[in-house]
Coordinates of C-alpha atoms and ligand atoms in Angstrom, one line a residue:
Chain A
M181 CA 0.9 -15.0 3.7
S182 CA -2.9 -15.0 3.3
D183 CA -2.5 -11.5 2.0
V184 CA -0.2 -12.7 -0.7
M185 CA -2.6 -15.4 -1.7
K186 CA -5.5 -12.9 -1.8
S187 CA -3.4 -10.6 -4.0
I188 CA -2.6 -13.4 -6.4
R189 CA -6.2 -14.5 -6.7
R190 CA -7.1 -10.9 -7.4
T191 CA -4.5 -10.4 -10.1
P192 CA -3.9 -13.8 -11.6
Y193 CA -2.5 -12.7 -14.9
Q194 CA -0.1 -10.1 -13.5
S195 CA 1.0 -12.6 -10.9
F196 CA 1.7 -15.2 -13.5
A197 CA 3.6 -12.7 -15.6
S198 CA 5.8 -11.9 -12.5
F199 CA 6.3 -15.6 -11.9
L200 CA 7.3 -16.4 -15.5
I201 CA 9.7 -13.5 -16.0
L202 CA 11.3 -14.3 -12.6
L203 CA 11.5 -18.0 -13.4
F204 CA 13.2 -17.2 -16.8
T205 CA 15.6 -14.8 -15.3
L206 CA 16.6 -17.1 -12.4
F207 CA 16.9 -20.1 -14.7
M208 CA 19.3 -18.2 -17.0
A209 CA 21.2 -16.9 -14.0
L210 CA 21.5 -20.4 -12.6
F211 CA 22.5 -21.8 -15.9
F212 CA 25.2 -19.3 -16.4
F213 CA 26.4 -19.5 -12.9
S214 CA 26.7 -23.3 -13.2
I215 CA 28.5 -23.1 -16.5
T216 CA 30.9 -20.4 -15.3
S217 CA 31.7 -22.2 -12.1
Y218 CA 32.1 -25.5 -13.9
L219 CA 34.4 -24.1 -16.6
N220 CA 36.3 -22.3 -13.9
G221 CA 36.7 -25.6 -12.1
V222 CA 37.9 -27.4 -15.2
L223 CA 40.3 -24.6 -15.9
S224 CA 41.9 -24.8 -12.5
Y225 CA 41.9 -28.6 -12.7
F226 CA 44.1 -28.3 -15.8
E227 CA 46.1 -25.6 -14.1
T228 CA 47.1 -27.9 -11.3
K229 CA 48.3 -30.6 -13.8
P230 CA 52.0 -30.5 -14.8
Q231 CA 51.6 -28.0 -17.4
V232 CA 54.8 -28.3 -19.3
T233 CA 56.8 -31.5 -19.3
A234 CA 60.2 -31.5 -20.9
Y235 CA 61.8 -34.8 -21.6
F236 CA 65.6 -34.8 -21.9
Q237 CA 67.7 -37.1 -24.1
T238 CA 69.0 -40.0 -22.1
N239 CA 72.6 -38.9 -22.5
V240 CA 72.1 -35.5 -20.8
K241 CA 73.8 -35.1 -17.4
E242 CA 71.8 -34.4 -14.3
G243 CA 73.8 -31.3 -13.6
D244 CA 72.8 -29.7 -16.9
I245 CA 69.1 -30.4 -16.2
M246 CA 69.5 -28.8 -12.8
N247 CA 70.9 -25.7 -14.4
V248 CA 67.9 -25.5 -16.7
K249 CA 65.7 -25.9 -13.6
K250 CA 67.5 -23.1 -11.7
E251 CA 67.3 -20.7 -14.6
L252 CA 63.6 -21.3 -15.1
E253 CA 63.0 -20.8 -11.4
S254 CA 64.8 -17.5 -11.5
S255 CA 62.4 -16.3 -14.2
G256 CA 59.7 -16.0 -11.6
K257 CA 57.1 -17.4 -13.9
T258 CA 56.9 -20.8 -12.3
K259 CA 55.1 -22.0 -9.3
D260 CA 56.9 -25.3 -9.0
I261 CA 59.3 -27.5 -10.9
R262 CA 59.6 -31.2 -10.3
Y263 CA 62.6 -33.1 -11.4
T264 CA 62.1 -36.8 -12.3
S265 CA 65.4 -38.6 -12.7
K266 CA 65.9 -41.7 -14.9
N267 CA 65.6 -43.9 -11.7
D268 CA 62.5 -42.1 -10.6
A269 CA 61.0 -42.7 -14.0
L270 CA 61.9 -46.4 -13.8
K271 CA 60.2 -46.6 -10.4
I272 CA 57.1 -45.0 -11.8
Y273 CA 57.2 -47.4 -14.7
H274 CA 57.5 -50.3 -12.4
D275 CA 54.5 -49.1 -10.4
L276 CA 52.4 -48.7 -13.4
N277 CA 53.3 -52.2 -14.8
K278 CA 53.5 -54.2 -11.5
N279 CA 51.4 -57.0 -13.0
N280 CA 53.2 -57.3 -16.2
P281 CA 56.6 -59.0 -15.7
L282 CA 57.3 -59.1 -19.4
L283 CA 57.1 -55.3 -19.7
L284 CA 59.3 -54.9 -16.6
E285 CA 62.0 -57.2 -18.1
M286 CA 62.2 -55.2 -21.2
V287 CA 63.0 -51.8 -19.6
S288 CA 66.0 -50.5 -17.7
S289 CA 66.7 -47.0 -16.5
D290 CA 68.9 -46.3 -19.4
I291 CA 66.2 -46.1 -21.9
L292 CA 63.8 -44.0 -19.8
P293 CA 64.2 -40.2 -20.1
A294 CA 64.7 -37.8 -17.2
S295 CA 62.1 -35.0 -17.2
L296 CA 61.1 -31.6 -15.7
E297 CA 57.5 -30.9 -14.8
V298 CA 56.9 -27.2 -14.7
F299 CA 53.8 -25.6 -13.1
A300 CA 53.2 -22.1 -14.3
K301 CA 52.0 -19.3 -12.0
Q302 CA 49.6 -18.1 -14.7
P303 CA 48.4 -20.1 -17.6
E304 CA 49.2 -17.2 -19.9
Q305 CA 52.9 -17.9 -19.3
L306 CA 52.8 -21.5 -20.5
S307 CA 53.9 -20.9 -24.1
S308 CA 56.9 -18.8 -23.1
I309 CA 58.1 -21.5 -20.7
A310 CA 57.6 -24.1 -23.4
N311 CA 59.5 -22.1 -25.9
Y312 CA 62.3 -21.6 -23.5
L313 CA 62.6 -25.3 -22.8
K314 CA 62.5 -26.2 -26.5
K315 CA 65.6 -24.1 -27.1
Q316 CA 67.7 -25.9 -24.4
P317 CA 70.3 -28.3 -25.6
G318 CA 69.6 -32.0 -25.0
I319 CA 65.8 -31.6 -25.1
D320 CA 64.0 -34.6 -26.6
E321 CA 60.4 -33.4 -26.4
V322 CA 58.3 -30.7 -24.8
V323 CA 54.7 -31.6 -24.0
Y324 CA 52.3 -29.2 -22.7
Q325 CA 48.5 -28.5 -22.6
Q326 CA 48.6 -25.1 -24.0
N327 CA 45.7 -25.7 -26.3
V328 CA 43.5 -27.1 -23.6
V329 CA 44.2 -24.4 -21.2
D330 CA 44.2 -21.6 -23.7
N331 CA 40.8 -22.7 -25.2
L332 CA 39.3 -23.1 -21.8
L333 CA 40.6 -19.7 -20.8
K334 CA 39.0 -18.1 -23.8
L335 CA 35.8 -20.0 -23.4
T336 CA 35.6 -19.1 -19.7
T337 CA 36.2 -15.4 -20.4
T338 CA 33.7 -15.4 -23.2
I339 CA 31.0 -17.2 -21.3
R340 CA 31.5 -14.9 -18.3
R341 CA 31.1 -11.9 -20.5
V342 CA 28.1 -13.3 -22.4
S343 CA 26.4 -14.4 -19.2
L344 CA 26.9 -11.1 -17.5
L345 CA 25.4 -9.4 -20.6
V346 CA 22.5 -11.8 -21.0
V347 CA 21.6 -11.9 -17.3
G348 CA 21.9 -8.1 -17.1
V349 CA 19.5 -7.7 -20.0
I350 CA 17.0 -10.2 -18.6
L351 CA 17.3 -8.8 -15.2
F352 CA 16.5 -5.3 -16.5
I353 CA 13.4 -6.7 -18.2
A354 CA 12.4 -8.7 -15.2
I355 CA 12.6 -5.6 -12.9
I356 CA 10.5 -3.6 -15.5
V357 CA 7.9 -6.3 -15.6
L358 CA 7.8 -6.6 -11.9
M359 CA 7.4 -2.9 -11.5
T360 CA 4.6 -2.8 -14.0
T361 CA 2.7 -5.7 -12.4
T362 CA 3.2 -4.2 -8.9
A363 CA 2.1 -0.8 -10.1
F364 CA -1.1 -2.5 -11.4
K365 CA -1.6 -4.2 -8.0
I366 CA -1.0 -0.9 -6.3
A367 CA -3.5 0.9 -8.5
L368 CA -6.1 -1.7 -7.4
K369 CA -5.3 -0.9 -3.8
K370 CA -5.1 2.9 -4.2
D371 CA -8.1 3.5 -1.9
E372 CA -6.7 1.3 0.7
I373 CA -3.2 2.9 0.6
E374 CA -4.7 6.3 0.8
L375 CA -6.8 5.3 3.8
L376 CA -3.9 3.7 5.5
Q377 CA -1.9 6.9 5.1
L378 CA -4.7 9.0 6.6
L379 CA -5.0 6.6 9.5
G380 CA -1.3 7.2 10.2
A381 CA 0.3 4.0 9.0
S382 CA 4.0 4.1 8.4
N383 CA 5.4 3.8 4.9
F384 CA 6.9 0.5 5.9
Y385 CA 3.5 -0.8 7.0
I386 CA 2.1 0.1 3.6
R387 CA 5.0 -1.3 1.7
K388 CA 5.2 -4.5 3.6
P389 CA 2.6 -6.6 1.8
F390 CA 4.1 -5.7 -1.6
L391 CA 7.6 -6.5 -0.4
T392 CA 6.3 -9.8 1.1
E393 CA 4.8 -10.6 -2.2
G394 CA 8.1 -9.8 -4.0
I395 CA 9.9 -12.1 -1.6
F396 CA 7.3 -14.8 -2.1
F397 CA 7.6 -14.6 -5.9
G398 CA 11.4 -14.7 -5.6
W399 CA 11.2 -17.8 -3.5
I400 CA 8.6 -19.7 -5.6
S401 CA 10.3 -18.8 -9.0
G402 CA 13.8 -19.5 -7.6
S403 CA 12.6 -22.9 -6.4
T404 CA 11.0 -23.7 -9.7
A405 CA 14.0 -22.6 -11.7
F406 CA 16.2 -24.8 -9.5
L407 CA 14.0 -27.8 -10.0
I408 CA 13.8 -27.4 -13.7
F409 CA 17.5 -26.8 -14.1
Y410 CA 18.5 -29.9 -12.0
A411 CA 15.9 -32.1 -13.7
I412 CA 17.5 -31.2 -17.1
F413 CA 21.0 -31.6 -15.6
F414 CA 20.4 -35.0 -14.2
Y415 CA 18.8 -36.1 -17.4
F416 CA 22.0 -35.3 -19.2
Y417 CA 24.2 -36.4 -16.4
P418 CA 25.2 -39.9 -17.9
F419 CA 26.3 -38.1 -21.1
L420 CA 28.3 -35.4 -19.2
K421 CA 29.9 -38.1 -17.1
S422 CA 31.2 -40.1 -20.0
Y423 CA 32.4 -36.8 -21.5
M424 CA 34.3 -35.8 -18.4
G425 CA 35.9 -39.2 -18.1
T426 CA 38.3 -39.5 -15.2
I427 CA 38.2 -35.9 -14.2
T428 CA 36.4 -35.7 -10.9
D429 CA 36.4 -33.7 -7.6
I430 CA 36.5 -30.2 -9.1
P431 CA 36.0 -27.7 -6.3
L432 CA 34.0 -24.5 -6.7
F433 CA 36.4 -21.7 -7.7
G434 CA 39.3 -23.8 -6.3
L435 CA 37.8 -23.5 -2.8
A436 CA 38.4 -27.2 -1.9
Q437 CA 38.2 -26.4 1.9
Y438 CA 34.5 -25.7 1.8
N439 CA 33.6 -29.1 0.4
L440 CA 31.8 -27.6 -2.6
Y441 CA 32.3 -29.6 -5.7
V442 CA 31.2 -28.5 -9.1
W443 CA 31.9 -31.8 -10.7
P444 CA 30.5 -34.1 -9.9
P445 CA 28.1 -31.7 -8.1
N446 CA 27.8 -32.7 -4.5
A447 CA 24.9 -32.0 -2.1
P448 CA 26.5 -28.9 -0.5
F449 CA 27.2 -27.3 -3.9
I450 CA 23.6 -28.0 -5.1
L451 CA 22.2 -26.6 -1.9
L452 CA 24.4 -23.5 -2.4
T453 CA 23.0 -23.0 -5.9
Y454 CA 19.5 -23.3 -4.5
I455 CA 20.1 -20.7 -1.8
L456 CA 21.8 -18.3 -4.2
T457 CA 19.0 -18.7 -6.8
V458 CA 16.3 -18.1 -4.2
L459 CA 18.1 -15.2 -2.6
F460 CA 18.7 -13.6 -6.0
G461 CA 15.0 -14.1 -6.8
M462 CA 14.0 -12.5 -3.6
L463 CA 16.4 -9.6 -4.2
I464 CA 14.9 -9.0 -7.6
G465 CA 11.4 -9.2 -6.1
I466 CA 12.2 -6.7 -3.4
I467 CA 13.9 -4.3 -5.8
G468 CA 11.0 -4.4 -8.4
N469 CA 8.4 -3.9 -5.7
Y470 CA 10.3 -1.3 -3.9
L471 CA 10.8 0.8 -7.1
A472 CA 7.1 0.4 -7.9
T473 CA 5.9 1.4 -4.4
S474 CA 8.3 4.3 -4.4
K475 CA 6.3 6.0 -7.1
Y476 CA 3.3 6.1 -4.9
I477 CA 4.7 6.2 -1.3
K478 CA 7.0 9.0 -0.6
Chain B
M153 CA -6.1 22.3 21.5
I154 CA -6.4 23.2 17.9
K155 CA -5.4 26.7 16.8
F156 CA -5.6 28.4 13.4
E157 CA -3.8 31.7 12.9
N158 CA -4.6 33.5 9.6
V159 CA -4.7 30.3 7.7
S160 CA -5.4 30.5 3.9
V161 CA -5.7 27.8 1.3
R162 CA -5.6 28.4 -2.4
F163 CA -6.0 25.9 -5.2
G164 CA -4.3 26.1 -8.5
S165 CA -7.5 27.0 -10.3
G166 CA -7.5 30.4 -8.5
I167 CA -10.0 29.3 -5.9
T168 CA -9.4 30.6 -2.3
A169 CA -10.9 27.7 -0.3
L170 CA -9.9 29.3 3.0
N171 CA -9.2 33.0 3.6
T172 CA -7.2 34.1 6.7
V173 CA -9.1 32.0 9.1
S174 CA -8.3 32.1 12.8
F175 CA -9.8 30.2 15.7
E176 CA -8.9 28.2 18.8
I177 CA -10.6 25.0 20.0
D178 CA -9.8 23.8 23.5
T179 CA -9.1 20.2 24.4
N180 CA -12.3 18.1 24.7
D181 CA -14.4 20.9 23.2
F182 CA -17.1 20.2 20.7
V183 CA -17.4 22.5 17.7
F184 CA -19.8 22.5 14.9
L185 CA -18.5 23.7 11.6
V186 CA -21.4 24.9 9.5
G187 CA -21.9 26.6 6.2
P188 CA -23.2 25.9 2.7
S189 CA -21.5 23.4 0.4
G190 CA -18.1 24.8 -0.8
A191 CA -17.7 27.1 2.2
G192 CA -14.4 25.4 3.3
K193 CA -15.5 23.0 6.0
T194 CA -13.7 19.9 4.5
T195 CA -10.7 22.1 3.8
I196 CA -10.3 22.9 7.5
L197 CA -10.5 19.2 8.5
K198 CA -8.0 18.3 5.8
L199 CA -5.6 20.9 7.2
I200 CA -5.7 19.5 10.7
L201 CA -5.0 16.0 9.3
K202 CA -2.2 17.5 7.2
Q203 CA -3.9 16.0 4.1
L204 CA -3.6 19.5 2.7
E205 CA -1.0 22.3 3.1
A206 CA -1.9 25.8 4.0
A207 CA -0.6 28.5 1.7
Q208 CA -0.4 30.9 4.6
G209 CA -0.8 31.0 8.4
T210 CA 0.0 28.7 11.3
I211 CA -1.8 25.7 12.6
L212 CA -1.1 24.4 16.1
V213 CA -2.2 21.0 17.5
D214 CA -1.5 21.3 21.2
D215 CA 2.0 22.9 21.1
L216 CA 2.9 21.3 17.9
N217 CA 3.2 23.7 14.9
I218 CA 2.2 21.3 12.1
T219 CA 2.7 24.0 9.4
S220 CA 6.3 24.4 10.3
N221 CA 8.9 23.2 7.8
R222 CA 10.5 21.2 10.6
F223 CA 7.4 19.2 11.3
H224 CA 7.8 15.7 9.8
D225 CA 6.0 13.3 12.1
I226 CA 2.8 13.2 10.2
E227 CA 2.2 9.5 11.3
T228 CA 2.1 10.3 15.0
L229 CA -0.2 13.3 14.4
R230 CA -2.6 11.2 12.3
R231 CA -2.6 8.4 14.9
R232 CA -4.1 10.9 17.4
I233 CA -6.8 11.9 15.0
G234 CA -9.9 9.9 14.1
V235 CA -11.6 11.0 11.0
I236 CA -15.1 10.2 9.8
F237 CA -14.8 10.9 6.1
Q238 CA -17.5 12.5 4.0
D239 CA -17.3 9.5 1.7
F240 CA -16.8 6.9 4.5
K241 CA -13.7 5.4 3.0
I242 CA -14.7 1.9 4.2
L243 CA -12.9 -0.8 2.2
P244 CA -15.4 -3.0 0.3
D245 CA -13.3 -6.1 0.3
K246 CA -12.7 -6.2 4.0
N247 CA -15.4 -7.2 6.5
I248 CA -16.5 -4.9 9.3
F249 CA -14.1 -6.3 11.9
E250 CA -11.2 -5.9 9.5
N251 CA -12.2 -2.4 8.5
I252 CA -12.4 -1.2 12.1
A253 CA -9.3 -3.2 13.2
L254 CA -7.2 -1.4 10.5
S255 CA -7.1 1.7 12.7
L256 CA -5.3 -0.3 15.4
K257 CA -3.4 -2.8 13.2
I258 CA -1.3 0.0 11.7
Q259 CA -0.1 0.8 15.2
H260 CA 1.1 -2.8 15.8
I261 CA -1.3 -3.5 18.5
S262 CA -1.8 -7.2 19.5
N263 CA -4.6 -9.2 18.0
A264 CA -6.2 -9.9 21.4
E265 CA -6.3 -6.3 22.2
I266 CA -7.7 -5.4 18.8
R267 CA -10.5 -7.9 19.3
N268 CA -11.4 -6.5 22.7
N269 CA -11.3 -2.9 21.4
V270 CA -13.4 -3.7 18.3
E271 CA -16.0 -5.3 20.4
E272 CA -16.1 -2.4 22.8
V273 CA -16.6 0.3 20.1
L274 CA -19.2 -1.8 18.2
H275 CA -21.2 -1.8 21.5
L276 CA -20.7 1.9 21.8
V277 CA -22.0 2.6 18.2
G278 CA -24.7 0.0 18.6
L279 CA -23.7 -2.7 16.1
P280 CA -22.3 -5.5 18.2
N281 CA -23.2 -8.4 15.9
K282 CA -22.1 -7.4 12.5
T283 CA -18.4 -8.0 12.6
L284 CA -18.3 -10.6 9.8
L285 CA -20.6 -8.8 7.4
F286 CA -19.2 -6.9 4.4
P287 CA -19.9 -3.2 3.8
S288 CA -22.2 -4.0 0.9
Q289 CA -24.5 -5.8 3.3
L290 CA -25.0 -2.7 5.5
S291 CA -27.3 0.3 5.4
A292 CA -26.0 3.8 5.1
G293 CA -26.7 4.4 8.8
E294 CA -24.8 1.3 9.7
L295 CA -21.9 2.2 7.5
Q296 CA -21.8 5.6 9.2
R297 CA -21.5 3.9 12.6
I298 CA -18.7 1.7 11.3
A299 CA -16.9 4.8 10.1
I300 CA -17.4 6.3 13.6
A301 CA -16.2 3.1 15.3
R302 CA -13.0 3.2 13.2
A303 CA -12.4 6.8 14.0
I304 CA -12.8 6.5 17.8
I305 CA -11.1 3.2 18.4
G306 CA -7.8 3.2 20.1
N307 CA -7.8 6.4 22.0
R308 CA -7.6 8.8 19.1
D309 CA -8.3 12.0 21.0
I310 CA -9.3 14.4 18.2
I311 CA -12.3 13.4 16.2
L312 CA -13.0 15.1 12.8
A313 CA -16.4 14.3 11.5
D314 CA -17.2 15.5 8.0
E315 CA -21.0 15.6 7.6
P316 CA -21.5 12.3 9.3
T317 CA -25.3 12.7 9.1
G318 CA -25.2 13.9 5.5
N319 CA -27.3 11.2 3.9
L320 CA -29.1 9.8 6.8
D321 CA -32.8 10.2 7.8
P322 CA -33.6 12.3 10.9
K323 CA -34.1 9.4 13.2
T324 CA -30.8 7.7 12.3
S325 CA -29.1 11.1 12.5
W326 CA -30.2 11.5 16.1
E327 CA -28.9 8.1 17.0
I328 CA -25.6 9.1 15.5
M329 CA -25.6 12.3 17.6
K330 CA -26.2 10.2 20.7
I331 CA -22.9 8.5 20.0
F332 CA -21.1 11.8 19.8
K333 CA -22.7 12.9 23.1
K334 CA -21.2 9.9 24.7
L335 CA -17.8 10.8 23.3
E336 CA -17.6 14.5 23.8
K337 CA -16.2 14.5 27.4
K338 CA -13.1 12.7 26.4
K339 CA -12.4 14.0 22.9
T340 CA -11.9 17.1 21.0
I341 CA -14.5 17.0 18.3
V342 CA -14.9 19.1 15.1
F343 CA -18.2 18.3 13.5
A344 CA -18.8 19.7 10.0
T345 CA -22.5 19.7 9.0
H346 CA -25.3 21.7 7.4
N347 CA -28.0 20.0 9.4
T348 CA -29.7 23.0 11.1
D349 CA -31.9 20.9 13.4
I350 CA -29.0 19.1 14.9
V351 CA -26.9 22.2 15.5
N352 CA -29.7 24.2 17.0
S353 CA -30.8 21.5 19.4
M354 CA -27.3 20.5 20.5
R355 CA -26.4 24.0 21.7
R356 CA -22.7 23.7 21.3
R357 CA -20.1 26.1 19.9
V358 CA -20.6 26.9 16.2
F359 CA -18.2 28.2 13.6
V360 CA -20.1 29.6 10.6
M361 CA -18.2 29.4 7.3
K362 CA -19.0 31.2 4.1
D363 CA -16.9 31.4 0.9
G364 CA -13.7 30.4 2.8
H365 CA -14.2 33.0 5.6
L366 CA -15.1 32.2 9.2
V367 CA -18.0 34.6 9.5
K368 CA -19.3 33.8 13.0
D369 CA -18.1 32.0 16.1
S370 CA -20.8 31.6 18.7
K371 CA -20.6 29.8 22.0
K372 CA -23.6 27.6 22.5
G373 CA -25.0 29.0 19.4
G374 CA -27.6 28.2 16.9
Y375 CA -27.4 28.1 13.2
D376 CA -29.8 30.1 11.1
I377 CA -28.2 30.9 7.8
Ligands
ADP551 N1 -8.7 19.6 -4.8 C1 -9.3 20.8 -5.1 N2 -9.0 21.5 -6.2 C2 -9.6 22.7 -6.4 N3 -10.5 23.2 -5.7 C3 -10.9 22.5 -4.6 C4 -10.3 21.3 -4.2 N4 -10.9 20.9 -3.0 C5 -11.8 21.8 -2.7 N5 -11.8 22.8 -3.6 C6 -12.7 24.0 -3.5 O1 -12.5 24.6 -2.3 C7 -13.7 25.2 -1.8 C8 -13.9 24.6 -0.4 O2 -14.2 23.3 -0.5 P1 -14.6 22.4 0.7 O3 -13.7 22.7 1.9 O4 -14.6 21.0 0.3 O5 -16.1 22.8 1.0 P2 -17.2 22.2 2.0 O6 -16.6 21.0 2.6 O7 -17.5 23.3 2.9 O8 -18.3 21.8 1.1 C9 -14.7 24.8 -2.8 O9 -15.0 25.9 -3.7 C10 -14.1 23.7 -3.6 O10 -14.6 23.7 -4.9
MG552 MG1 -17.2 19.0 2.6

């Protein structure tokens, strides 16, 4: 550790450059990771909602509706189909309006429609399911969130591609910068490295201080990127919260069992992003330093 | 035991730094390597340390053929060898203790043991109270002792000394030689020099080098070229 401090004091500008480029890289990686996992979460949130709801005219017989249901099920595109009868609908209506006797008086099961809620296996199949339902006799209305899901899907795919590209490019630059600054540090210690080799030091012994320094820079840059990112995030949190409305408890990549929630972000999720950021930083630090030392230490 | 069999070294510029040199040095022997500047003394030392590759010939250290293609364990070889470099190679930004300790630190020896060992060798070379000074605060003679201390610490059993009295006054040179006399029973020592007085009065084995050739090998010899 004291070796790292000594090295930083000896090459302050190079060290600062390493820190800045790592900070920038990790901030961007963290930013894109958060956006991607957030969008992914929102997408799967909408995917778990009844995706297509078909309301039938009130005069359609239950048997006809069940036929439609069976036929849809045999298409293999659906994950689940829920039937809501007129009576079920009335029950739901009653629950919703418990405190409003006037509204309850006005409605009987006759005027409420029966409906099918269809969950698709893949969001891409939504529109064909909706089209199929629209063509059935006795259909009153087909409601589905095609636009929401489609747009989210497009956005998620685009963001994932863009972030891979951007992070890839920054990563490349970061490794080049780290290699250059490390090469500079190595040049300053050329005599020492040569002496160590002649004394019989192992290559690992010679590399170790440079690797330690890479790990240290990964850690300090990762921590700083993390702090800056969450400072900005919590500054905008009230705004985001009003935008998200009632949508809450979105698990990371649908992995609800790990107690990692993207929205609103819970402590385990924030901790995970911290660990990932720092580990990623250390990895970049190690790679950059390893490549630089490889040029001098065979 | 160090054995050279028809060893030659050529440099790219067409210089033959060593020309079919053969000799054998027994374990715990003391050999002077003498000859004018450019004769090939440093080249021989560098070959033993495997800092340089021979173009031809075989070099054995004990039963180990270090010129063989199958020889890879340079680290273990070098950890057996203590070198006093012609240019000292003492690191200016480390203090005396750290400079000497380096020789042990690379072998992952505990700090307590390092401390004891450094104290011991500093007594041996006669500089017990200078551990916290930096190289720039020492005289040439003192630096030479530090270089010796670093070379002999930690049971390195072969000592290669490259003109260790090169830029010292006669009195200091003799003090340095006293240190070598203390060491010679337990170590194989190859001592390159062109200091006639020292060679003649020590009466040890002498290899005389000239233009890359080993021209004379005299037991308990003198040096009068
Ligand atoms: N790296 C090198 N490149 C080219 N020639 C060298 C190199 N090192 C040594 N030589 C040449 O090899 C010869 C022997 O050198 P050296 O062993 O250093 O002599 P000494 O130590 O006896 O003064 C000299 O002619 C020297 O110029
Ligand atoms: Mg020489």
